[in-house]
Amino acid sequence: MDDDCASVDELLSGYLDGELTQKDRQRVDRHIEGCSKCTARLRELESISTSVGKLRADMNQEDREQWRKVMDNALERTASGIGWVLVVGAVFVLVGYAGYEFLLADVEPPLVKWAVGALYLGLAVLLLSVLRQRLKARKTDRYKDVEI
Amino acid sequence: MRRAHLMMQLEQVGPSGHALAMSLLGNTDDAADVLQDAVATVLNVRSFDASKGTFKAWFLAVVRNRCIDVMRQRRRRPEVDIESVDTAAEADDDPEAVAASDEMAHIVKRELAQLSPEHREILILREFLDLGYAEIGKVLDVPPGTVMSRLHRARSALADRVRSYG
Ligand SMILES: [Zn+2]
């Protein structure tokens, strides 16, 4: 390959894709007119490009199906997230209301009141510690501050 | 409503993201994980900054970064065969598929799977996803001139391999 052929060769992919400047495109045009070697090379690159493009058809189908699964999964997770928020919210309200009513009610013996109080306190402490661990795990999640 | 708009944009570019992830990871499960992460990232972003190029290019760049993370993890875990990263995307040798497609397509598919991830990804971006050089540059974070030379080397490498079948 002489120097001219070598420097034209570098431009052939850009030529095929219509990504060259006008000046470079004209240079390739002029060269391949008189060079059968570079013309053959251009045809080869074109046929490779076409062959790869042809594989797209069957892959497309597969990609769409897989993508569907990913999105369904994401939607499902969002839906179950909403479900959990509703359930937990409702439980909080009901338990809070029950506790309030219980406090106001006359219950004998007083030991029962103490026991129920301790039960509520215990639940609150457990909840807080779970929350704390969650927050900690989130801080160390390497995807949190990802640069894009 | 911002989220709904993002979801709509995602729907359009999602399959392209899967094609790119598959070309790099060659494994449906890993590709699904990567896409799951990429979707979460996109939905967490306040708004898409159009100065970064097209939404498609940006999404593909997010997918690609996740793929690179996964590939690095595989390299760190010695029990995983490093070579499998390069060859995992190997074409299926299902005899029916071979008969259905012509032989050239089969050879190209197999040889494409044997290329380096760098060459494979740029061919996927160009020939499968029809991205222009400027957009490919945004995905790979390189200037358009580099896109042209790298794509040319990738096509040449594939042509060399295919030519060896005579
Ligand atoms: Zn020449």
mmCIF file of C-alpha atoms and ligand atoms in Angstrom:
data_model
loop_
_atom_site.group_PDB
_atom_site.id
_atom_site.type_symbol
_atom_site.label_atom_id
_atom_site.label_comp_id
_atom_site.label_asym_id
_atom_site.label_seq_id
_atom_site.Cartn_x
_atom_site.Cartn_y
_atom_site.Cartn_z
ATOM 1 C CA MET A 1 0.000 0.000 0.000
ATOM 2 C CA ASP A 2 1.639 3.287 -1.002
ATOM 3 C CA ASP A 3 1.376 6.388 1.160
ATOM 4 C CA ASP A 4 -1.573 7.810 -0.687
ATOM 5 C CA CYS A 5 -3.520 4.547 -0.389
ATOM 6 C CA ALA A 6 -2.717 4.316 3.316
ATOM 7 C CA SER A 7 -3.976 7.802 4.081
ATOM 8 C CA VAL A 8 -7.094 7.255 1.973
ATOM 9 C CA ASP A 9 -7.771 3.932 3.686
ATOM 10 C CA GLU A 10 -8.172 5.718 7.030
ATOM 11 C CA LEU A 11 -10.962 7.781 5.518
ATOM 12 C CA LEU A 12 -12.951 4.956 3.954
ATOM 13 C CA SER A 13 -15.200 4.221 6.943
ATOM 14 C CA GLY A 14 -16.030 7.887 7.333
ATOM 15 C CA TYR A 15 -16.675 7.990 3.595
ATOM 16 C CA LEU A 16 -19.132 5.091 3.816
ATOM 17 C CA ASP A 17 -20.970 6.714 6.698
ATOM 18 C CA GLY A 18 -21.130 10.145 5.066
ATOM 19 C CA GLU A 19 -19.146 11.638 7.950
ATOM 20 C CA LEU A 20 -16.257 13.205 6.017
ATOM 21 C CA THR A 21 -15.744 16.873 5.337
ATOM 22 C CA GLN A 22 -16.368 17.891 1.746
ATOM 23 C CA LYS A 23 -12.637 18.221 1.177
ATOM 24 C CA ASP A 24 -11.874 14.699 2.413
ATOM 25 C CA ARG A 25 -14.796 13.222 0.536
ATOM 26 C CA GLN A 26 -13.571 14.717 -2.718
ATOM 27 C CA ARG A 27 -10.110 13.438 -2.001
ATOM 28 C CA VAL A 28 -11.428 9.890 -1.612
ATOM 29 C CA ASP A 29 -13.575 10.269 -4.733
ATOM 30 C CA ARG A 30 -10.593 11.349 -6.798
ATOM 31 C CA HIS A 31 -8.373 8.590 -5.436
ATOM 32 C CA ILE A 32 -10.669 5.602 -5.823
ATOM 33 C CA GLU A 33 -11.486 6.607 -9.372
ATOM 34 C CA GLY A 34 -7.974 5.590 -10.346
ATOM 35 C CA CYS A 35 -7.205 2.934 -7.694
ATOM 36 C CA SER A 36 -8.797 -0.473 -7.977
ATOM 37 C CA LYS A 37 -7.189 -1.638 -4.739
ATOM 38 C CA CYS A 38 -8.891 1.044 -2.656
ATOM 39 C CA THR A 39 -12.147 0.535 -4.539
ATOM 40 C CA ALA A 40 -12.070 -3.150 -3.614
ATOM 41 C CA ARG A 41 -11.272 -2.223 -0.037
ATOM 42 C CA LEU A 42 -14.216 0.160 0.057
ATOM 43 C CA ARG A 43 -16.535 -2.604 -1.215
ATOM 44 C CA GLU A 44 -15.224 -4.962 1.437
ATOM 45 C CA LEU A 45 -15.857 -2.487 4.231
ATOM 46 C CA GLU A 46 -19.285 -1.769 2.841
ATOM 47 C CA SER A 47 -20.180 -5.449 2.746
ATOM 48 C CA ILE A 48 -18.980 -5.936 6.338
ATOM 49 C CA SER A 49 -21.038 -2.986 7.446
ATOM 50 C CA THR A 50 -24.108 -4.340 5.647
ATOM 51 C CA SER A 51 -23.644 -7.848 7.051
ATOM 52 C CA VAL A 52 -23.447 -6.580 10.614
ATOM 53 C CA GLY A 53 -26.498 -4.407 9.994
ATOM 54 C CA LYS A 54 -28.399 -7.465 8.780
ATOM 55 C CA LEU A 55 -27.922 -9.214 12.122
ATOM 56 C CA ARG A 56 -29.934 -6.440 13.654
ATOM 57 C CA ALA A 57 -33.321 -7.852 12.658
ATOM 58 C CA ASP A 58 -33.294 -10.967 14.854
ATOM 59 C CA MET A 59 -31.476 -9.209 17.700
ATOM 60 C CA ASN A 60 -34.005 -6.386 17.753
ATOM 61 C CA GLN A 61 -36.787 -8.771 18.646
ATOM 62 C CA GLU A 62 -34.791 -10.248 21.498
ATOM 63 C CA ASP A 63 -33.758 -6.816 22.790
ATOM 64 C CA ARG A 64 -37.345 -5.614 22.821
ATOM 65 C CA GLU A 65 -38.499 -8.687 24.734
ATOM 66 C CA GLN A 66 -35.740 -8.381 27.310
ATOM 67 C CA TRP A 67 -36.377 -4.679 27.682
ATOM 68 C CA ARG A 68 -40.066 -5.404 28.263
ATOM 69 C CA LYS A 69 -39.093 -7.733 31.116
ATOM 70 C CA VAL A 70 -36.848 -5.103 32.691
ATOM 71 C CA MET A 71 -39.576 -2.468 32.532
ATOM 72 C CA ASP A 72 -42.260 -4.823 33.855
ATOM 73 C CA ASN A 73 -39.936 -5.624 36.692
ATOM 74 C CA ALA A 74 -39.352 -1.927 37.426
ATOM 75 C CA LEU A 75 -43.091 -1.197 37.368
ATOM 76 C CA GLU A 76 -43.764 -4.166 39.603
ATOM 77 C CA ARG A 77 -41.221 -2.922 42.100
ATOM 78 C CA THR A 78 -42.753 0.556 42.054
ATOM 79 C CA ALA A 79 -46.219 -0.947 42.578
ATOM 80 C CA SER A 80 -45.067 -3.134 45.452
ATOM 81 C CA GLY A 81 -43.270 -0.098 46.923
ATOM 82 C CA ILE A 82 -46.542 1.848 46.890
ATOM 83 C CA GLY A 83 -48.281 -1.179 48.408
ATOM 84 C CA TRP A 84 -45.820 -1.286 51.284
ATOM 85 C CA VAL A 85 -46.144 2.429 51.967
ATOM 86 C CA LEU A 86 -49.938 2.058 52.200
ATOM 87 C CA VAL A 87 -49.782 -0.978 54.483
ATOM 88 C CA VAL A 88 -47.151 0.506 56.797
ATOM 89 C CA GLY A 89 -48.961 3.855 56.905
ATOM 90 C CA ALA A 90 -52.271 2.208 57.794
ATOM 91 C CA VAL A 91 -50.658 0.065 60.502
ATOM 92 C CA PHE A 92 -49.087 3.171 62.055
ATOM 93 C CA VAL A 93 -52.395 5.013 62.179
ATOM 94 C CA LEU A 94 -54.292 2.030 63.605
ATOM 95 C CA VAL A 95 -51.661 1.165 66.199
ATOM 96 C CA GLY A 96 -51.356 4.817 67.211
ATOM 97 C CA TYR A 97 -55.107 5.152 67.564
ATOM 98 C CA ALA A 98 -55.387 1.918 69.544
ATOM 99 C CA GLY A 99 -52.598 3.057 71.879
ATOM 100 C CA TYR A 100 -54.263 6.416 72.414
ATOM 101 C CA GLU A 101 -57.618 4.800 73.214
ATOM 102 C CA PHE A 102 -55.947 2.327 75.498
ATOM 103 C CA LEU A 103 -54.204 5.118 77.420
ATOM 104 C CA LEU A 104 -57.495 6.861 78.053
ATOM 105 C CA ALA A 105 -59.371 3.695 79.011
ATOM 106 C CA ASP A 106 -59.601 2.500 82.617
ATOM 107 C CA VAL A 107 -57.678 -0.707 82.708
ATOM 108 C CA GLU A 108 -57.080 -2.770 85.797
ATOM 109 C CA PRO A 109 -54.595 -3.891 86.961
ATOM 110 C CA PRO A 110 -52.145 -0.980 86.144
ATOM 111 C CA LEU A 111 -49.462 -3.530 85.326
ATOM 112 C CA VAL A 112 -51.217 -4.168 81.993
ATOM 113 C CA LYS A 113 -50.856 -0.487 81.122
ATOM 114 C CA TRP A 114 -47.151 -0.639 81.870
ATOM 115 C CA ALA A 115 -46.734 -3.781 79.774
ATOM 116 C CA VAL A 116 -48.497 -2.241 76.790
ATOM 117 C CA GLY A 117 -46.403 0.904 77.191
ATOM 118 C CA ALA A 118 -43.224 -1.192 77.164
ATOM 119 C CA LEU A 119 -44.456 -3.046 74.062
ATOM 120 C CA TYR A 120 -44.913 0.234 72.184
ATOM 121 C CA LEU A 121 -41.550 1.559 73.308
ATOM 122 C CA GLY A 122 -39.842 -1.682 72.246
ATOM 123 C CA LEU A 123 -41.432 -1.539 68.812
ATOM 124 C CA ALA A 124 -40.334 2.082 68.388
ATOM 125 C CA VAL A 125 -36.731 1.242 69.324
ATOM 126 C CA LEU A 126 -36.639 -1.706 66.910
ATOM 127 C CA LEU A 127 -38.037 0.418 64.103
ATOM 128 C CA LEU A 128 -35.472 3.148 64.688
ATOM 129 C CA SER A 129 -32.567 0.703 64.646
ATOM 130 C CA VAL A 130 -33.775 -0.813 61.363
ATOM 131 C CA LEU A 131 -34.051 2.673 59.880
ATOM 132 C CA ARG A 132 -30.554 3.533 61.074
ATOM 133 C CA GLN A 133 -29.109 0.427 59.440
ATOM 134 C CA ARG A 134 -30.937 1.182 56.225
ATOM 135 C CA LEU A 135 -29.491 4.682 56.157
ATOM 136 C CA LYS A 136 -26.019 3.356 56.800
ATOM 137 C CA ALA A 137 -26.345 0.824 53.976
ATOM 138 C CA ARG A 138 -27.505 3.582 51.702
ATOM 139 C CA LYS A 139 -24.504 5.751 52.480
ATOM 140 C CA THR A 140 -22.125 2.998 51.460
ATOM 141 C CA ASP A 141 -24.072 2.189 48.302
ATOM 142 C CA ARG A 142 -21.551 2.880 45.576
ATOM 143 C CA TYR A 143 -24.238 3.747 43.077
ATOM 144 C CA LYS A 144 -25.536 6.656 45.076
ATOM 145 C CA ASP A 145 -23.257 9.400 43.796
ATOM 146 C CA VAL A 146 -22.497 7.995 40.427
ATOM 147 C CA GLU A 147 -21.132 10.471 37.901
ATOM 148 C CA ILE A 148 -22.893 10.648 34.581
ATOM 149 C CA MET B 1 -45.320 14.154 35.053
ATOM 150 C CA ARG B 2 -41.588 14.520 34.565
ATOM 151 C CA ARG B 3 -41.343 10.863 35.438
ATOM 152 C CA ALA B 4 -43.987 9.915 32.892
ATOM 153 C CA HIS B 5 -42.082 11.820 30.226
ATOM 154 C CA LEU B 6 -38.833 10.103 31.169
ATOM 155 C CA MET B 7 -40.586 6.736 31.038
ATOM 156 C CA MET B 8 -41.766 7.500 27.513
ATOM 157 C CA GLN B 9 -38.271 8.437 26.420
ATOM 158 C CA LEU B 10 -36.935 5.319 28.096
ATOM 159 C CA GLU B 11 -39.367 3.132 26.191
ATOM 160 C CA GLN B 12 -37.868 4.349 22.946
ATOM 161 C CA VAL B 13 -34.229 3.842 23.789
ATOM 162 C CA GLY B 14 -34.494 0.810 26.069
ATOM 163 C CA PRO B 15 -34.029 -1.933 23.470
ATOM 164 C CA SER B 16 -30.927 -0.116 22.178
ATOM 165 C CA GLY B 17 -29.568 -0.141 25.700
ATOM 166 C CA HIS B 18 -30.131 -3.867 25.875
ATOM 167 C CA ALA B 19 -28.345 -4.417 22.559
ATOM 168 C CA LEU B 20 -25.336 -2.479 23.834
ATOM 169 C CA ALA B 21 -25.289 -4.278 27.191
ATOM 170 C CA MET B 22 -25.507 -7.650 25.471
ATOM 171 C CA SER B 23 -22.670 -6.787 23.121
ATOM 172 C CA LEU B 24 -20.458 -5.956 26.092
ATOM 173 C CA LEU B 25 -21.572 -8.546 28.645
ATOM 174 C CA GLY B 26 -22.900 -11.357 26.482
ATOM 175 C CA ASN B 27 -25.190 -12.510 29.253
ATOM 176 C CA THR B 28 -28.913 -11.868 29.557
ATOM 177 C CA ASP B 29 -28.973 -11.766 33.360
ATOM 178 C CA ASP B 30 -26.141 -9.254 33.644
ATOM 179 C CA ALA B 31 -27.640 -7.163 30.874
ATOM 180 C CA ALA B 32 -30.976 -7.090 32.708
ATOM 181 C CA ASP B 33 -29.256 -6.020 35.954
ATOM 182 C CA VAL B 34 -27.376 -3.279 34.157
ATOM 183 C CA LEU B 35 -30.535 -1.979 32.506
ATOM 184 C CA GLN B 36 -32.388 -2.085 35.810
ATOM 185 C CA ASP B 37 -29.657 0.114 37.320
ATOM 186 C CA ALA B 38 -29.599 2.432 34.334
ATOM 187 C CA VAL B 39 -33.366 2.917 34.521
ATOM 188 C CA ALA B 40 -33.110 3.734 38.224
ATOM 189 C CA THR B 41 -30.333 6.252 37.505
ATOM 190 C CA VAL B 42 -32.334 7.932 34.768
ATOM 191 C CA LEU B 43 -35.448 8.163 36.918
ATOM 192 C CA ASN B 44 -33.437 9.716 39.745
ATOM 193 C CA VAL B 45 -32.065 12.502 37.613
ATOM 194 C CA ARG B 46 -33.879 15.810 37.994
ATOM 195 C CA SER B 47 -34.004 16.595 34.330
ATOM 196 C CA PHE B 48 -32.153 15.570 31.257
ATOM 197 C CA ASP B 49 -29.539 18.136 30.265
ATOM 198 C CA ALA B 50 -29.896 18.514 26.513
ATOM 199 C CA SER B 51 -26.439 20.071 26.228
ATOM 200 C CA LYS B 52 -25.076 16.569 26.802
ATOM 201 C CA GLY B 53 -26.411 15.493 23.412
ATOM 202 C CA THR B 54 -29.438 13.348 22.657
ATOM 203 C CA PHE B 55 -31.324 11.439 25.315
ATOM 204 C CA LYS B 56 -30.436 8.223 23.526
ATOM 205 C CA ALA B 57 -26.704 8.945 23.620
ATOM 206 C CA TRP B 58 -26.912 9.860 27.283
ATOM 207 C CA PHE B 59 -28.869 6.739 28.210
ATOM 208 C CA LEU B 60 -26.455 4.540 26.285
ATOM 209 C CA ALA B 61 -23.546 6.191 28.093
ATOM 210 C CA VAL B 62 -25.189 5.347 31.444
ATOM 211 C CA VAL B 63 -25.694 1.745 30.305
ATOM 212 C CA ARG B 64 -22.124 1.528 29.096
ATOM 213 C CA ASN B 65 -20.695 2.833 32.378
ATOM 214 C CA ARG B 66 -22.643 0.169 34.266
ATOM 215 C CA CYS B 67 -21.373 -2.485 31.879
ATOM 216 C CA ILE B 68 -17.799 -1.382 32.513
ATOM 217 C CA ASP B 69 -18.445 -1.673 36.275
ATOM 218 C CA VAL B 70 -19.703 -5.225 35.778
ATOM 219 C CA MET B 71 -16.731 -6.138 33.584
ATOM 220 C CA ARG B 72 -14.333 -4.773 36.214
ATOM 221 C CA GLN B 73 -16.067 -6.806 38.908
ATOM 222 C CA ARG B 74 -15.720 -9.937 36.832
ATOM 223 C CA ARG B 75 -12.027 -9.280 36.429
ATOM 224 C CA ARG B 76 -11.630 -8.863 40.181
ATOM 225 C CA ARG B 77 -13.326 -12.179 40.872
ATOM 226 C CA PRO B 78 -10.818 -14.821 39.860
ATOM 227 C CA GLU B 79 -13.362 -17.639 39.729
ATOM 228 C CA VAL B 80 -14.942 -16.009 36.723
ATOM 229 C CA ASP B 81 -13.184 -16.744 33.477
ATOM 230 C CA ILE B 82 -11.902 -13.453 32.087
ATOM 231 C CA GLU B 83 -12.034 -14.829 28.579
ATOM 232 C CA SER B 84 -15.759 -15.307 28.956
ATOM 233 C CA VAL B 85 -16.164 -11.529 28.841
ATOM 234 C CA ASP B 86 -14.814 -11.533 25.334
ATOM 235 C CA THR B 87 -16.420 -14.678 24.079
ATOM 236 C CA ALA B 88 -19.621 -14.922 26.072
ATOM 237 C CA ALA B 89 -21.562 -13.193 23.329
ATOM 238 C CA GLU B 90 -20.714 -16.086 21.063
ATOM 239 C CA ALA B 91 -23.371 -16.852 18.541
ATOM 240 C CA ASP B 92 -25.669 -19.742 19.312
ATOM 241 C CA ASP B 93 -24.977 -22.781 17.237
ATOM 242 C CA ASP B 94 -28.604 -23.780 17.085
ATOM 243 C CA PRO B 95 -28.737 -25.768 13.813
ATOM 244 C CA GLU B 96 -32.107 -24.367 12.878
ATOM 245 C CA ALA B 97 -30.818 -20.817 13.187
ATOM 246 C CA VAL B 98 -27.828 -21.698 11.074
ATOM 247 C CA ALA B 99 -30.009 -23.133 8.343
ATOM 248 C CA ALA B 100 -32.406 -20.209 8.462
ATOM 249 C CA SER B 101 -29.834 -17.471 8.115
ATOM 250 C CA ASP B 102 -27.324 -17.511 5.326
ATOM 251 C CA GLU B 103 -23.812 -18.674 6.003
ATOM 252 C CA MET B 104 -22.205 -15.255 5.710
ATOM 253 C CA ALA B 105 -24.494 -13.844 8.376
ATOM 254 C CA HIS B 106 -23.595 -16.742 10.630
ATOM 255 C CA ILE B 107 -19.875 -16.191 10.148
ATOM 256 C CA VAL B 108 -20.206 -12.461 10.776
ATOM 257 C CA LYS B 109 -22.221 -13.111 13.926
ATOM 258 C CA ARG B 110 -19.666 -15.514 15.289
ATOM 259 C CA GLU B 111 -16.681 -13.327 14.423
ATOM 260 C CA LEU B 112 -18.363 -10.236 15.846
ATOM 261 C CA ALA B 113 -18.596 -12.070 19.163
ATOM 262 C CA GLN B 114 -14.846 -12.719 19.018
ATOM 263 C CA LEU B 115 -13.835 -9.085 18.613
ATOM 264 C CA SER B 116 -12.554 -7.027 21.540
ATOM 265 C CA PRO B 117 -15.335 -5.354 23.563
ATOM 266 C CA GLU B 118 -14.067 -1.984 22.320
ATOM 267 C CA HIS B 119 -14.497 -2.945 18.696
ATOM 268 C CA ARG B 120 -17.749 -4.789 19.261
ATOM 269 C CA GLU B 121 -19.424 -1.927 21.061
ATOM 270 C CA ILE B 122 -18.581 0.651 18.411
ATOM 271 C CA LEU B 123 -19.900 -1.625 15.663
ATOM 272 C CA ILE B 124 -23.128 -2.129 17.602
ATOM 273 C CA LEU B 125 -23.520 1.610 18.112
ATOM 274 C CA ARG B 126 -22.983 2.306 14.435
ATOM 275 C CA GLU B 127 -24.522 -0.640 12.563
ATOM 276 C CA PHE B 128 -27.256 -1.734 14.981
ATOM 277 C CA LEU B 129 -28.271 1.505 16.580
ATOM 278 C CA ASP B 130 -27.598 3.820 13.634
ATOM 279 C CA LEU B 131 -25.857 6.464 15.703
ATOM 280 C CA GLY B 132 -23.886 9.199 13.949
ATOM 281 C CA TYR B 133 -20.242 9.825 14.861
ATOM 282 C CA ALA B 134 -21.098 12.788 17.088
ATOM 283 C CA GLU B 135 -23.578 10.695 19.063
ATOM 284 C CA ILE B 136 -21.209 7.736 19.317
ATOM 285 C CA GLY B 137 -18.617 10.200 20.614
ATOM 286 C CA LYS B 138 -21.039 11.233 23.371
ATOM 287 C CA VAL B 139 -21.653 7.619 24.366
ATOM 288 C CA LEU B 140 -17.972 6.679 24.422
ATOM 289 C CA ASP B 141 -16.809 10.073 25.650
ATOM 290 C CA VAL B 142 -14.269 10.498 22.843
ATOM 291 C CA PRO B 143 -13.999 13.088 20.029
ATOM 292 C CA PRO B 144 -15.604 12.293 16.633
ATOM 293 C CA GLY B 145 -12.170 11.875 15.043
ATOM 294 C CA THR B 146 -11.441 9.026 17.438
ATOM 295 C CA VAL B 147 -14.826 7.514 16.619
ATOM 296 C CA MET B 148 -13.893 7.457 12.949
ATOM 297 C CA SER B 149 -10.515 5.813 13.436
ATOM 298 C CA ARG B 150 -11.757 3.316 16.013
ATOM 299 C CA LEU B 151 -14.751 2.334 13.900
ATOM 300 C CA HIS B 152 -12.455 1.906 10.930
ATOM 301 C CA ARG B 153 -10.167 -0.375 12.919
ATOM 302 C CA ALA B 154 -13.164 -2.351 14.174
ATOM 303 C CA ARG B 155 -14.514 -2.890 10.661
ATOM 304 C CA SER B 156 -11.059 -3.791 9.403
ATOM 305 C CA ALA B 157 -10.600 -6.307 12.213
ATOM 306 C CA LEU B 158 -13.940 -7.915 11.450
ATOM 307 C CA ALA B 159 -13.207 -7.899 7.711
ATOM 308 C CA ASP B 160 -9.858 -9.624 8.356
ATOM 309 C CA ARG B 161 -11.542 -12.349 10.394
ATOM 310 C CA VAL B 162 -14.333 -12.894 7.888
ATOM 311 C CA ARG B 163 -11.871 -12.901 4.979
ATOM 312 C CA SER B 164 -10.022 -15.811 6.564
ATOM 313 C CA TYR B 165 -13.071 -17.960 5.718
ATOM 314 C CA GLY B 166 -12.257 -17.231 2.075
HETATM 315 ZN ZN ZN C 1 -5.451 3.356 -3.334
#
